[in-house]
Amino acid sequence: MKKFLIAAVAAAGVLAGANAGAAVDAAKAKQLATKYNCMACHAEDKKLVGPAFKEVAKKYKSDAGAAPKLAGKVKGGGGGVWGSIPMPPNNVPEGDIKTMVEWILSM
């Protein structure tokens, strides 16, 4: 019985560690958003030039295809969805875009 409990606790620790890695790293994503100047036009919770990230998350909450759609807008730019000021295209690596979009959609 003791060996079973030890194995169960060890398995739970491994699973918890795996889930922790799957979670969005908000600190890293925010650092990337600052590095690539996203924060010059966006904030987490208020509109600046562009929409608040929380508003973006709210708008796309039920859209299963939101992540690739938003990644495309970050990379190629976009306009007309949030007002008349377009977002310019951004030269950001795909992996960094993915991290930031996942963070935004997690809000």
GROMACS .gro file of C-alpha atoms in nm:
model
  107
    1MET     CA    1   0.000   0.000   0.000
    2LYS     CA    2   0.283   0.239   0.087
    3LYS     CA    3   0.445   0.187  -0.256
    4PHE     CA    4   0.111   0.258  -0.424
    5LEU     CA    5   0.073   0.589  -0.237
    6ILE     CA    6   0.426   0.694  -0.323
    7ALA     CA    7   0.366   0.613  -0.691
    8ALA     CA    8   0.036   0.802  -0.687
    9VAL     CA    9   0.195   1.110  -0.532
   10ALA     CA   10   0.482   1.097  -0.781
   11ALA     CA   11   0.240   1.066  -1.075
   12ALA     CA   12   0.035   1.358  -0.946
   13GLY     CA   13   0.352   1.567  -0.929
   14VAL     CA   14   0.446   1.480  -1.286
   15LEU     CA   15   0.096   1.564  -1.410
   16ALA     CA   16   0.090   1.893  -1.220
   17GLY     CA   17   0.424   1.987  -1.373
   18ALA     CA   18   0.298   1.905  -1.722
   19ASN     CA   19  -0.011   2.119  -1.673
   20ALA     CA   20   0.194   2.408  -1.540
   21GLY     CA   21   0.396   2.413  -1.863
   22ALA     CA   22   0.077   2.417  -2.070
   23ALA     CA   23  -0.052   2.730  -1.898
   24VAL     CA   24   0.001   3.067  -2.060
   25ASP     CA   25   0.316   3.239  -1.934
   26ALA     CA   26   0.164   3.583  -1.880
   27ALA     CA   27   0.489   3.743  -1.767
   28LYS     CA   28   0.673   3.624  -2.080
   29ALA     CA   29   0.385   3.727  -2.307
   30LYS     CA   30   0.365   4.073  -2.154
   31GLN     CA   31   0.742   4.110  -2.191
   32LEU     CA   32   0.710   4.017  -2.560
   33ALA     CA   33   0.422   4.264  -2.607
   34THR     CA   34   0.643   4.535  -2.461
   35LYS     CA   35   0.947   4.427  -2.668
   36TYR     CA   36   0.751   4.442  -2.995
   37ASN     CA   37   0.583   4.775  -2.904
   38CYS     CA   38   0.230   4.632  -2.883
   39MET     CA   39   0.189   4.819  -2.554
   40ALA     CA   40   0.234   5.151  -2.737
   41CYS     CA   41  -0.118   5.108  -2.877
   42HIS     CA   42  -0.276   4.845  -2.650
   43ALA     CA   43  -0.321   4.795  -2.276
   44GLU     CA   44  -0.458   4.499  -2.087
   45ASP     CA   45  -0.769   4.668  -1.954
   46LYS     CA   46  -0.826   4.999  -2.134
   47LYS     CA   47  -0.846   5.126  -2.490
   48LEU     CA   48  -0.550   5.328  -2.610
   49VAL     CA   49  -0.507   5.363  -2.986
   50GLY     CA   50  -0.624   5.003  -3.027
   51PRO     CA   51  -0.860   4.795  -2.816
   52ALA     CA   52  -0.780   4.664  -2.469
   53PHE     CA   53  -0.652   4.307  -2.478
   54LYS     CA   54  -0.937   4.206  -2.246
   55GLU     CA   55  -1.188   4.341  -2.499
   56VAL     CA   56  -1.020   4.138  -2.774
   57ALA     CA   57  -1.045   3.826  -2.555
   58LYS     CA   58  -1.411   3.897  -2.484
   59LYS     CA   59  -1.494   3.949  -2.853
   60TYR     CA   60  -1.327   3.625  -2.962
   61LYS     CA   61  -1.418   3.410  -2.659
   62SER     CA   62  -1.651   3.177  -2.849
   63ASP     CA   63  -1.452   3.176  -3.174
   64ALA     CA   64  -1.265   2.845  -3.206
   65GLY     CA   65  -1.054   2.991  -3.488
   66ALA     CA   66  -0.959   3.305  -3.300
   67ALA     CA   67  -0.591   3.223  -3.236
   68PRO     CA   68  -0.483   3.185  -3.600
   69LYS     CA   69  -0.709   3.472  -3.704
   70LEU     CA   70  -0.553   3.709  -3.451
   71ALA     CA   71  -0.201   3.584  -3.526
   72GLY     CA   72  -0.262   3.675  -3.889
   73LYS     CA   73  -0.375   4.024  -3.790
   74VAL     CA   74  -0.066   4.075  -3.572
   75LYS     CA   75   0.162   3.961  -3.856
   76GLY     CA   76  -0.014   4.124  -4.151
   77GLY     CA   77  -0.196   4.414  -3.988
   78GLY     CA   78  -0.566   4.483  -3.997
   79GLY     CA   79  -0.834   4.743  -3.973
   80GLY     CA   80  -1.200   4.817  -3.956
   81VAL     CA   81  -1.286   4.579  -3.673
   82TRP     CA   82  -1.216   4.816  -3.384
   83GLY     CA   83  -1.246   5.153  -3.553
   84SER     CA   84  -1.093   5.355  -3.830
   85ILE     CA   85  -0.728   5.340  -3.721
   86PRO     CA   86  -0.561   5.035  -3.880
   87MET     CA   87  -0.303   4.819  -3.706
   88PRO     CA   88   0.017   4.806  -3.911
   89PRO     CA   89   0.186   4.477  -3.997
   90ASN     CA   90   0.444   4.359  -3.745
   91ASN     CA   91   0.770   4.176  -3.803
   92VAL     CA   92   0.741   3.936  -3.509
   93PRO     CA   93   0.850   3.570  -3.504
   94GLU     CA   94   0.560   3.322  -3.526
   95GLY     CA   95   0.640   3.166  -3.188
   96ASP     CA   96   0.629   3.502  -3.014
   97ILE     CA   97   0.300   3.590  -3.185
   98LYS     CA   98   0.154   3.259  -3.069
   99THR     CA   99   0.261   3.326  -2.709
  100MET     CA  100   0.109   3.675  -2.711
  101VAL     CA  101  -0.216   3.568  -2.878
  102GLU     CA  102  -0.262   3.281  -2.631
  103TRP     CA  103  -0.208   3.527  -2.345
  104ILE     CA  104  -0.456   3.776  -2.485
  105LEU     CA  105  -0.721   3.509  -2.541
  106SER     CA  106  -0.669   3.378  -2.187
  107MET     CA  107  -0.782   3.708  -2.032
   0.00000   0.00000   0.00000
